[in-house]
Short mmCIF file of C-alpha atoms in Angstrom, two decimals:
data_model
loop_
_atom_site.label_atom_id
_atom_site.label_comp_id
_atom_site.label_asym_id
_atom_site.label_seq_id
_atom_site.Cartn_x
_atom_site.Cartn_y
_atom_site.Cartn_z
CA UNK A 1 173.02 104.07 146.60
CA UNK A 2 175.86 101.65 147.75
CA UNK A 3 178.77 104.14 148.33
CA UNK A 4 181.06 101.42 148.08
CA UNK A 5 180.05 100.73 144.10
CA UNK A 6 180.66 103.66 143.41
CA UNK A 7 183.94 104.02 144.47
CA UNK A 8 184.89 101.10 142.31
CA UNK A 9 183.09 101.76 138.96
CA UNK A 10 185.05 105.52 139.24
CA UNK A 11 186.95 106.36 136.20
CA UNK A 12 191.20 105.74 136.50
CA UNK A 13 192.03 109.31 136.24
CA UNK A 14 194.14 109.40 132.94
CA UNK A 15 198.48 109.27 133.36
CA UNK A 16 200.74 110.92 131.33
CA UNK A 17 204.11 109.11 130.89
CA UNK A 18 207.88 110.65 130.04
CA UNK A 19 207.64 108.68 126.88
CA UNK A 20 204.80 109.48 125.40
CA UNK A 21 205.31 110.52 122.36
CA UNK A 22 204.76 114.40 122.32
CA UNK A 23 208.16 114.34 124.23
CA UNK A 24 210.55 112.44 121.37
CA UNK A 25 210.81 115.61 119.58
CA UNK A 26 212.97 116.76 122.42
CA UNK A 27 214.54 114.07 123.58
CA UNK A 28 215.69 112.72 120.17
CA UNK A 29 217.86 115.94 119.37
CA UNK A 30 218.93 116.01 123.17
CA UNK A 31 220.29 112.52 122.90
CA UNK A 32 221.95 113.45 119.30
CA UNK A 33 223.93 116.53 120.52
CA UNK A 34 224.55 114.60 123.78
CA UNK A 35 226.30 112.07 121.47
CA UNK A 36 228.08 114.41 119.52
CA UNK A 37 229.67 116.14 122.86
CA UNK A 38 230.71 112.47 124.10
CA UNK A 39 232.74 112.21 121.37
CA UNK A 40 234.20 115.86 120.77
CA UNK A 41 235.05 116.78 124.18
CA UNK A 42 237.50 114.18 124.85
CA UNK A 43 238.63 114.89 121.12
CA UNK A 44 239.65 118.17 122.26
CA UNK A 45 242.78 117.13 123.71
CA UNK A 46 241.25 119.25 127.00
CA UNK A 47 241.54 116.77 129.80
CA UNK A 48 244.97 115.33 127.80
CA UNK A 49 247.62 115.99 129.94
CA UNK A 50 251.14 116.39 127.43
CA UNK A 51 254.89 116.34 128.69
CA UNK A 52 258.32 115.37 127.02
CA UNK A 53 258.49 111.43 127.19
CA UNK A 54 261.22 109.37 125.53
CA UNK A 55 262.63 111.82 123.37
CA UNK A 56 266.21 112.38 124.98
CA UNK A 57 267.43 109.89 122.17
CA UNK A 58 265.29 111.77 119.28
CA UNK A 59 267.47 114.18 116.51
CA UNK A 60 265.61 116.98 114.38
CA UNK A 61 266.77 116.48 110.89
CA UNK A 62 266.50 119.54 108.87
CA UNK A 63 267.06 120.40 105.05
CA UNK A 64 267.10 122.73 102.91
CA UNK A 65 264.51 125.72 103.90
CA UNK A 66 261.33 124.01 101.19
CA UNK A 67 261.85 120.70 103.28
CA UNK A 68 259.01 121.31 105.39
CA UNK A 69 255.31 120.13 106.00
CA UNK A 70 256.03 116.79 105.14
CA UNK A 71 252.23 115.16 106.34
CA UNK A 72 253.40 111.95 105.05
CA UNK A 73 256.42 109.35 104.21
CA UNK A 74 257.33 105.47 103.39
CA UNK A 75 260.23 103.77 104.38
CA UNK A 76 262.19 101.94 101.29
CA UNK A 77 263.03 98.12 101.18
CA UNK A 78 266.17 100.16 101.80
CA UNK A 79 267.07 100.29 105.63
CA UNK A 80 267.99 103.66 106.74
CA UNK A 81 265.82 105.32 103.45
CA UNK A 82 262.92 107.30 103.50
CA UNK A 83 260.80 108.81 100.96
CA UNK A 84 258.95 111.97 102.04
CA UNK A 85 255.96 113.55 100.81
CA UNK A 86 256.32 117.53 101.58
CA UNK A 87 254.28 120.72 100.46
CA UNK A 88 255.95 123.93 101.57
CA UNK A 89 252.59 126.09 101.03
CA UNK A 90 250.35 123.76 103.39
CA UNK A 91 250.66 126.82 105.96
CA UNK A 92 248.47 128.51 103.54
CA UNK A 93 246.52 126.31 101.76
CA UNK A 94 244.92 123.24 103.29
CA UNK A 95 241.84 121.94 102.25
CA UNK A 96 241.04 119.35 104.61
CA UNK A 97 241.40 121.46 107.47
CA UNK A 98 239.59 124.22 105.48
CA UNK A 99 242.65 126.51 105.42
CA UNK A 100 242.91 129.00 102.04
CA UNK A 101 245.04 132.42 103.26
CA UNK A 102 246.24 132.56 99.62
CA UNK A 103 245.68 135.96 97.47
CA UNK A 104 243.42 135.25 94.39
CA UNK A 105 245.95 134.73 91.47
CA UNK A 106 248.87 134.20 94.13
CA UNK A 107 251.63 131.59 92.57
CA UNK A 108 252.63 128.52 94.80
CA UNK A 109 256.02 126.26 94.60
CA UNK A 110 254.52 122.66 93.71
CA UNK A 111 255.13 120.36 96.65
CA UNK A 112 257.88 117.27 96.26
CA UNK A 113 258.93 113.47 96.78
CA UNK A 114 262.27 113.83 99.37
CA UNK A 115 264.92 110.96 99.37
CA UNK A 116 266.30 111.06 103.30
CA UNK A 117 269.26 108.19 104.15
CA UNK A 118 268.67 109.05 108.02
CA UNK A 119 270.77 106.06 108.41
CA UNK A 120 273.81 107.92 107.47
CA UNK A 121 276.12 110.18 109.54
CA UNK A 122 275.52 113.38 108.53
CA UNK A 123 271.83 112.31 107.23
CA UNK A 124 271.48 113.05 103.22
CA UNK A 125 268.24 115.36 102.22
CA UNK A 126 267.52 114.72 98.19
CA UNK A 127 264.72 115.98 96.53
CA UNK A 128 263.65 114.01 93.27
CA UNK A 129 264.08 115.40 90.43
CA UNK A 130 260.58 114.87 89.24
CA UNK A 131 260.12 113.42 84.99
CA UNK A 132 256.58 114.55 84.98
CA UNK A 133 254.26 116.06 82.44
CA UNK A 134 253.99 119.71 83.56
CA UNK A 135 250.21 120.15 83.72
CA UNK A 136 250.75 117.40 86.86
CA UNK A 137 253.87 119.28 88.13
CA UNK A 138 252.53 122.69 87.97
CA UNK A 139 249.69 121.39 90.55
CA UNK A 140 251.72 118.97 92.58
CA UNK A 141 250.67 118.81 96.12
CA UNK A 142 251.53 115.17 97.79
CA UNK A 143 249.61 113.99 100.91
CA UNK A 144 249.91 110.34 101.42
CA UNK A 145 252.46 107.92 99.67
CA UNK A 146 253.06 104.25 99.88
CA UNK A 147 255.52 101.98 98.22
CA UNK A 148 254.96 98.98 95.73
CA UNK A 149 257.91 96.41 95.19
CA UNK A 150 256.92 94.02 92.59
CA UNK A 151 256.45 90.53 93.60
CA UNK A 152 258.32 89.04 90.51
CA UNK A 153 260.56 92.24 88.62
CA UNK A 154 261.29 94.08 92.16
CA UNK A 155 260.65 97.40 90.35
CA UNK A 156 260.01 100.07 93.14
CA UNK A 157 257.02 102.26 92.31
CA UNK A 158 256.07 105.72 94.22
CA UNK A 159 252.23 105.98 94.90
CA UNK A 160 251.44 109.73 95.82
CA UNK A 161 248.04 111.18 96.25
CA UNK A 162 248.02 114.72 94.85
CA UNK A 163 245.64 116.99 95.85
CA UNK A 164 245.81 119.80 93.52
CA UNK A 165 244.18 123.37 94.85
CA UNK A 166 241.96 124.07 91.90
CA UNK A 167 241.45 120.55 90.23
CA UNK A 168 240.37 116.87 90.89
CA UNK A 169 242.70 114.75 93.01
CA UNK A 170 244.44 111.90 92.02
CA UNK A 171 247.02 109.29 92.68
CA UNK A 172 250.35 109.31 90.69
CA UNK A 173 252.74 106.65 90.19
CA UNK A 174 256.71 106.65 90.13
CA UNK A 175 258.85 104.66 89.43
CA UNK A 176 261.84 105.23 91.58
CA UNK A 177 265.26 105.20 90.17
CA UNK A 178 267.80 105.64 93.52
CA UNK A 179 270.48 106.50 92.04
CA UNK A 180 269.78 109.23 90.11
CA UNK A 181 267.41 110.59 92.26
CA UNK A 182 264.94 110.92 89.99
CA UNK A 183 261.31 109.39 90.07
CA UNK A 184 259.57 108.74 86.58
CA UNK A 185 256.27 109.40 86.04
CA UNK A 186 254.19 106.42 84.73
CA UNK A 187 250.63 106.23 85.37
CA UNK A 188 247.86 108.62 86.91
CA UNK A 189 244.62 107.75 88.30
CA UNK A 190 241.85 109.48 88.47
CA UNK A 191 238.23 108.11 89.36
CA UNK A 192 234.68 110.13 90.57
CA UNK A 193 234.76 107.91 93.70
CA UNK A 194 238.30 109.02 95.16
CA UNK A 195 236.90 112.85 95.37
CA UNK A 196 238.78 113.36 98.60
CA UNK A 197 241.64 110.62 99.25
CA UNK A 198 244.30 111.52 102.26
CA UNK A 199 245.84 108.04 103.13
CA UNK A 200 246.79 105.33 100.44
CA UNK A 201 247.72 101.53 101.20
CA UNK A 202 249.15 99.31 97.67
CA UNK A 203 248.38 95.69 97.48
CA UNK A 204 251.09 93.73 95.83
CA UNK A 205 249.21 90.70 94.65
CA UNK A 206 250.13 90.38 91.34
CA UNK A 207 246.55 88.52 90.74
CA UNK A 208 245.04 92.77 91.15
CA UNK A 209 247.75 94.14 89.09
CA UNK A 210 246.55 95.93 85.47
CA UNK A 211 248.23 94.78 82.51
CA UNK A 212 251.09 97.67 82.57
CA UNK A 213 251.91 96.97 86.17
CA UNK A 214 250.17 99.13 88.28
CA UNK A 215 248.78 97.71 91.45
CA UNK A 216 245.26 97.79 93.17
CA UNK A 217 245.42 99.97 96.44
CA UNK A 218 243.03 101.22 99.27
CA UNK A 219 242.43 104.84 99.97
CA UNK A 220 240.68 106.98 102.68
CA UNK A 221 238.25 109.76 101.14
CA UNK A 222 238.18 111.84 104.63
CA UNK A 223 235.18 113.44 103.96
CA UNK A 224 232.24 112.97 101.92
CA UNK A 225 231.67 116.71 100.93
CA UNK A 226 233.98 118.94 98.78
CA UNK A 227 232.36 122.33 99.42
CA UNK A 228 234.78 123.83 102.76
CA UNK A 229 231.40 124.90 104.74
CA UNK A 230 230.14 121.49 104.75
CA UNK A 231 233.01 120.13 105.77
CA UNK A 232 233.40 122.00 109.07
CA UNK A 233 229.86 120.65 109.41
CA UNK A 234 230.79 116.81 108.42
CA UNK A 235 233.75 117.42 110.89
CA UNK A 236 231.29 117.84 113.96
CA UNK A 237 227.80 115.61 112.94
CA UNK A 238 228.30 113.14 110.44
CA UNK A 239 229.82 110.24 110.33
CA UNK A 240 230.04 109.89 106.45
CA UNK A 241 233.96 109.66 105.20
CA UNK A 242 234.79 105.91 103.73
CA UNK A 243 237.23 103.87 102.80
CA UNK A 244 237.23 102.53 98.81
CA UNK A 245 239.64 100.12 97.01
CA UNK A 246 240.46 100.53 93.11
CA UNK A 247 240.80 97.37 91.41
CA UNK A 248 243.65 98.21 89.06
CA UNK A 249 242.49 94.73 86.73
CA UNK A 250 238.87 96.32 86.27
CA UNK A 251 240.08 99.97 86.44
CA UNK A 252 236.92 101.09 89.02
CA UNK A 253 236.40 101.62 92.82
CA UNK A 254 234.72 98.88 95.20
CA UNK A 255 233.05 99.16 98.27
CA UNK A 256 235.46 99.29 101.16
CA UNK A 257 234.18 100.80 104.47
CA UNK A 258 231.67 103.74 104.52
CA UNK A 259 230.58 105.61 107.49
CA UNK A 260 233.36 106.55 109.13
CA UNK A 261 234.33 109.78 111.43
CA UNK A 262 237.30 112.14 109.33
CA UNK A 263 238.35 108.33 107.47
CA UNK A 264 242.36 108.97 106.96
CA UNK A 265 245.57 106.73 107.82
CA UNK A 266 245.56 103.01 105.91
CA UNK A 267 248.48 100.61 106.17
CA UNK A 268 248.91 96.87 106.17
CA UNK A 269 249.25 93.97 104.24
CA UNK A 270 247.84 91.65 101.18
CA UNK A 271 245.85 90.38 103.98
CA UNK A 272 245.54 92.89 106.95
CA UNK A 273 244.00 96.61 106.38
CA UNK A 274 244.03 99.37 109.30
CA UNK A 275 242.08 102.54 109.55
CA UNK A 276 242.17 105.63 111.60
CA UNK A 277 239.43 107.67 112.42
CA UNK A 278 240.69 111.02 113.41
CA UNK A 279 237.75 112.21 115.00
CA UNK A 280 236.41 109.26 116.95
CA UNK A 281 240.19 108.47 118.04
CA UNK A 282 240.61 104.84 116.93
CA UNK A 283 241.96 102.77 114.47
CA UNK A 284 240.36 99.86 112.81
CA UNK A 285 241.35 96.93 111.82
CA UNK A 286 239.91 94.46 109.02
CA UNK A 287 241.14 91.32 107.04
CA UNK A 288 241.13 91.16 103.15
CA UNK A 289 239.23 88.64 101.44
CA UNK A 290 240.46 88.18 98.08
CA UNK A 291 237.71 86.12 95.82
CA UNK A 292 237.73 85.39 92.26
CA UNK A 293 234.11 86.48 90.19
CA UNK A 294 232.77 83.89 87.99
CA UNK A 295 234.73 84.91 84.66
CA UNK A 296 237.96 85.41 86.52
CA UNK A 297 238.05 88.98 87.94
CA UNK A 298 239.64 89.24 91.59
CA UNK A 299 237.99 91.16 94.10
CA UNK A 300 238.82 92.17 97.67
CA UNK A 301 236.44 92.38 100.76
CA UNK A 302 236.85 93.38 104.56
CA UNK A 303 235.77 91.86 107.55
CA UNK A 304 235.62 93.60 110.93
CA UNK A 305 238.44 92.06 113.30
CA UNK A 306 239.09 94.31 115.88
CA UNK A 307 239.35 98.39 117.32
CA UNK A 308 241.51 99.93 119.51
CA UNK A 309 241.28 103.64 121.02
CA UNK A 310 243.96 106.08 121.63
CA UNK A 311 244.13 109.65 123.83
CA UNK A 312 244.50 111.33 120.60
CA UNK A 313 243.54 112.58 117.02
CA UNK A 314 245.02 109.38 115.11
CA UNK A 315 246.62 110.65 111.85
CA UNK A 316 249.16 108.20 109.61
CA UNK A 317 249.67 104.68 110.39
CA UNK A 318 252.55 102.55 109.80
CA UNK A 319 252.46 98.65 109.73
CA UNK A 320 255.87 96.94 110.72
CA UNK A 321 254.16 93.41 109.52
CA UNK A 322 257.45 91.74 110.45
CA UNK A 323 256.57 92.46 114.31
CA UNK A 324 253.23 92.78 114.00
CA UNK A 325 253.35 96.39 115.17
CA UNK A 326 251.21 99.24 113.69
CA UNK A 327 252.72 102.50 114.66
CA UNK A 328 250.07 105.46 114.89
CA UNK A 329 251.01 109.35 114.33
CA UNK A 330 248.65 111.84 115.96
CA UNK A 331 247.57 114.72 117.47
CA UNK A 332 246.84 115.02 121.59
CA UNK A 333 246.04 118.09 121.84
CA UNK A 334 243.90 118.77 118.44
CA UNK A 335 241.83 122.37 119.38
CA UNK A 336 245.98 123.82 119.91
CA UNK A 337 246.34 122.37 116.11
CA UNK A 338 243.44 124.19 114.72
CA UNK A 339 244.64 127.23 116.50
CA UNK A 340 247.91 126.96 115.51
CA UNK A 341 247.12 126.74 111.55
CA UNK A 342 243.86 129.24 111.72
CA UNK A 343 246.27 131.76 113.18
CA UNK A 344 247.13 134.58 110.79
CA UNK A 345 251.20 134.25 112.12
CA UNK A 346 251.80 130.83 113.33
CA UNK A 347 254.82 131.44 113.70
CA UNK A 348 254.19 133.70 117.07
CA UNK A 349 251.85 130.96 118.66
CA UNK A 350 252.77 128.06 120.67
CA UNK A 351 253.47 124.79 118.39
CA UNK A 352 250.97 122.13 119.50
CA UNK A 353 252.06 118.53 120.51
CA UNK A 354 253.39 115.39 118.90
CA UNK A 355 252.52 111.70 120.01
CA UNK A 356 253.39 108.73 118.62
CA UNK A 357 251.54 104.94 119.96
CA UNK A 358 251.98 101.79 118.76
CA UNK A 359 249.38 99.23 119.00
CA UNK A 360 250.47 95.77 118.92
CA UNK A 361 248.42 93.11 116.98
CA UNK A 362 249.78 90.09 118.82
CA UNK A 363 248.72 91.22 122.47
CA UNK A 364 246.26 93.97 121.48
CA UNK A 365 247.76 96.32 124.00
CA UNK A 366 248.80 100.00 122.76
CA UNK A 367 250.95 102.12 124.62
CA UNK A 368 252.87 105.53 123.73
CA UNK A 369 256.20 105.61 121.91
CA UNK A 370 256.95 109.45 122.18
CA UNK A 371 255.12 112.38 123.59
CA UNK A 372 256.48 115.90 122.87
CA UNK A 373 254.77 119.20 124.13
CA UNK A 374 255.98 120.80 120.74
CA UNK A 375 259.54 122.55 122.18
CA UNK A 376 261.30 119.87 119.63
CA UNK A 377 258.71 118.58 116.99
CA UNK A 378 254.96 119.22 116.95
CA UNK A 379 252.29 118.18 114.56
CA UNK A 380 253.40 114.85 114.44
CA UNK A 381 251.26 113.28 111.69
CA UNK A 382 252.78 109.86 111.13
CA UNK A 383 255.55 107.63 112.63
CA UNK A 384 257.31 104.38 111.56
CA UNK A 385 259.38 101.76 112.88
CA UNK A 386 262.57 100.68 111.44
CA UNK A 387 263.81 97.86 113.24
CA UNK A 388 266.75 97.01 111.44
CA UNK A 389 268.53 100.24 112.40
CA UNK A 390 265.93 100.16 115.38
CA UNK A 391 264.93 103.93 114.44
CA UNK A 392 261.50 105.40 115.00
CA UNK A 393 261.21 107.99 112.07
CA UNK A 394 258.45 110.68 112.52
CA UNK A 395 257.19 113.75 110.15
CA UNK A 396 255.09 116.96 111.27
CA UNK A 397 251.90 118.96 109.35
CA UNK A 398 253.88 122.00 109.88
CA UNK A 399 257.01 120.86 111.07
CA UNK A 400 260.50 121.50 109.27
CA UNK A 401 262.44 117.70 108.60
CA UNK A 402 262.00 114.57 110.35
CA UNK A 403 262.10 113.41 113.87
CA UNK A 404 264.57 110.26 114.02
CA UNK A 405 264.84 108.24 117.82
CA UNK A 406 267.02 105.62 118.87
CA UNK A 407 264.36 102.97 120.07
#
């Protein structure tokens, strides 16, 4: 027998390959949790290095003792005026952080709407008085706020989401008289779609307006689940918080942006909407395209523009649309945050950082306004620029007052 033939009609001896498919059931979750680390180990704040940075011209303003853990605030079409949305019992109770160290049965002071003229030497602190029905008051717990000026009657109207302990959120509208202090209740809001909201952003095109005045706004549900265990899971594998807007005209909730990582800060314009994702450390930014439906109806949708990351846990955003500036509050170090609040006395660990950025549209470069390693202000959750008193204004989670620098 030719040796030779034999040698070539020999079977290949069979090769196994790395991706066959027995081995996908490994790699697939490998490559998952691998993806899930790339993002949550820079979000750690771990490799962030923090240290005192441009706050030698930066003044604490305190208040009376309830003036505290203001997460939110708007300037007014008043220079020198902020309004700021505090809860004194957010040390204990905070849902979005999955934070509940109240008793069963335990009564809680209702959070408030704070008038501060930061402008003015000494700085006036004014809480509204509140004319409100008192099922809302009794539950009143304000997160984010944003102010409407109408186009055509200049009334100023309060937005406030309130996120009640033991009820369905909703968003509450004022109307804000100055000079008595006093804020007048005149609509609420309340829709299955905004189940979770944390940042709110008005639009004051009288075209999305309902017949009584109220406007159309855009709000950030910051997670998709309700139930606190799922959350903490949400928080570290899904992507699954959105962005809706609520067509005041039609009364319901439109698509905005869905899939998003801890959805939170909006702010912008008729035509300009920004969103930060806390947990992937970015803010997005879309333009609003306003269309009109076949019998008449306006309706708004966003198109992808641009992204731009930031060393930290992006919180509240602020657009000065004048300078084309969007200021962004957050959170550098964000493991010493969840520390700080899980700790049964906060008060005997260290405070956790404050940074405040600013990206600017116009170049697309960001760069950092203030950095503080907590000593003077920590848990900076959102900053804003006014530039006719050229004044960055500043509010912590847990902080007591404002932060106001000369800029």
């Amino acid at each position: 027998m030719d040796s030779s033939r034999a040698d070539n009609t020999a079977a290949v001896p069979h090769r196994d390959v790395w991706f066959h498919i027995k081995y996908w059931g490994y790699i697939l979750p490998i490559a998952y949790i691998a993806s899930i680390l790339y993002v949550l180990v820079p979000l750690s704040g771990v490799f962030v290095t923090v240290q005192d940075y441009n706050i030698d011209e930066c003044v604490k303003m305190e208040g009376p003792s309830d003036f505290k853990y203001c997460e939110d605030f708007v300037l007014s079409n008043e220079p020198g005026v902020a309004y700021v949305s505090c809860d004194p019992v957010r040390i204990q109770y905070n849902d979005i952080m999955g934070i509940d160290k109240l008793t069963p049965g335990e009564a809680v002071p209702a959070g408030a709407i704070w008038k501060v003229n930061y402008a003015e030497t000494p700085a006036s602190i004014d809480r509204f008085n509140m004319q409100i029905q008192s099922n809302i008051w009794a539950n009143f717990h304000p997160l984010g706020v944003a102010l409407d000026v109408h186009p055509e009657s200049n009334e100023k109207t309060l937005a406030a989401i309130n996120k009640p302990h033991h009820g369905h959120p909703s968003v509450e509208f004022f109307r804000v008289d100055d000079d008595q202090i006093t804020l007048i209740h005149k609509h609420t809001v309340q829709h299955p779609k905004i189940y979770s909201p944390n940042g709110i952003h008005v639009v004051q095109d009288v075209r999305l307006r309902s017949q009584d005045g109220i406007p159309s706004f855009f709000f950030s549900n910051d997670h998709y689940f309700v139930n606190p265990i799922l959350r903490k899971v949400e928080d570290y594998f899904f992507h699954w918080s959105n962005v809706g807007f609520y067509n005041a005209v039609t009364g319901q909730v439109e698509k905005g942006v869905e899939g998003l990582y801890f959805a939170n800060g909006v702010s912008g314009t008729d035509h300009a909407l920004f969103i930060s994702e806390t947990n992937k450390r970015s803010v997005r930014q879309y333009r609003i395209v306003t269309t009109l439906s076949s019998n008449g109806i306006p309706h708004v949708q966003l198109d992808h523009v641009a992204e731009a990351k930031f060393n930290m846990a992006v919180d509240n955003l602020h657009y000065q649309a004048e300078k084309e500036l969007l200021v962004v509050g957050g959170h550098p170090k964000p493991l010493e945050l969840i520390k700080y609040i899980a700790a049964a006395d906060p008060s005997s660990t260290t405070k956790p950082p404050s940074q405040v950025d600013v990206w600017d549209i116009k170049t697309g470069e960001t760069k950092t306004l203030i950095q503080d390693t907590g000593s003077l202000f920590s848990t900076s959750s959102s900053g804003a620029l006014d530039v006719v008193n050229s004044k960055l204004v500043v509010s912590g989670l847990y902080e007591h007052g404002l932060l106001v620098c000369d800029m």
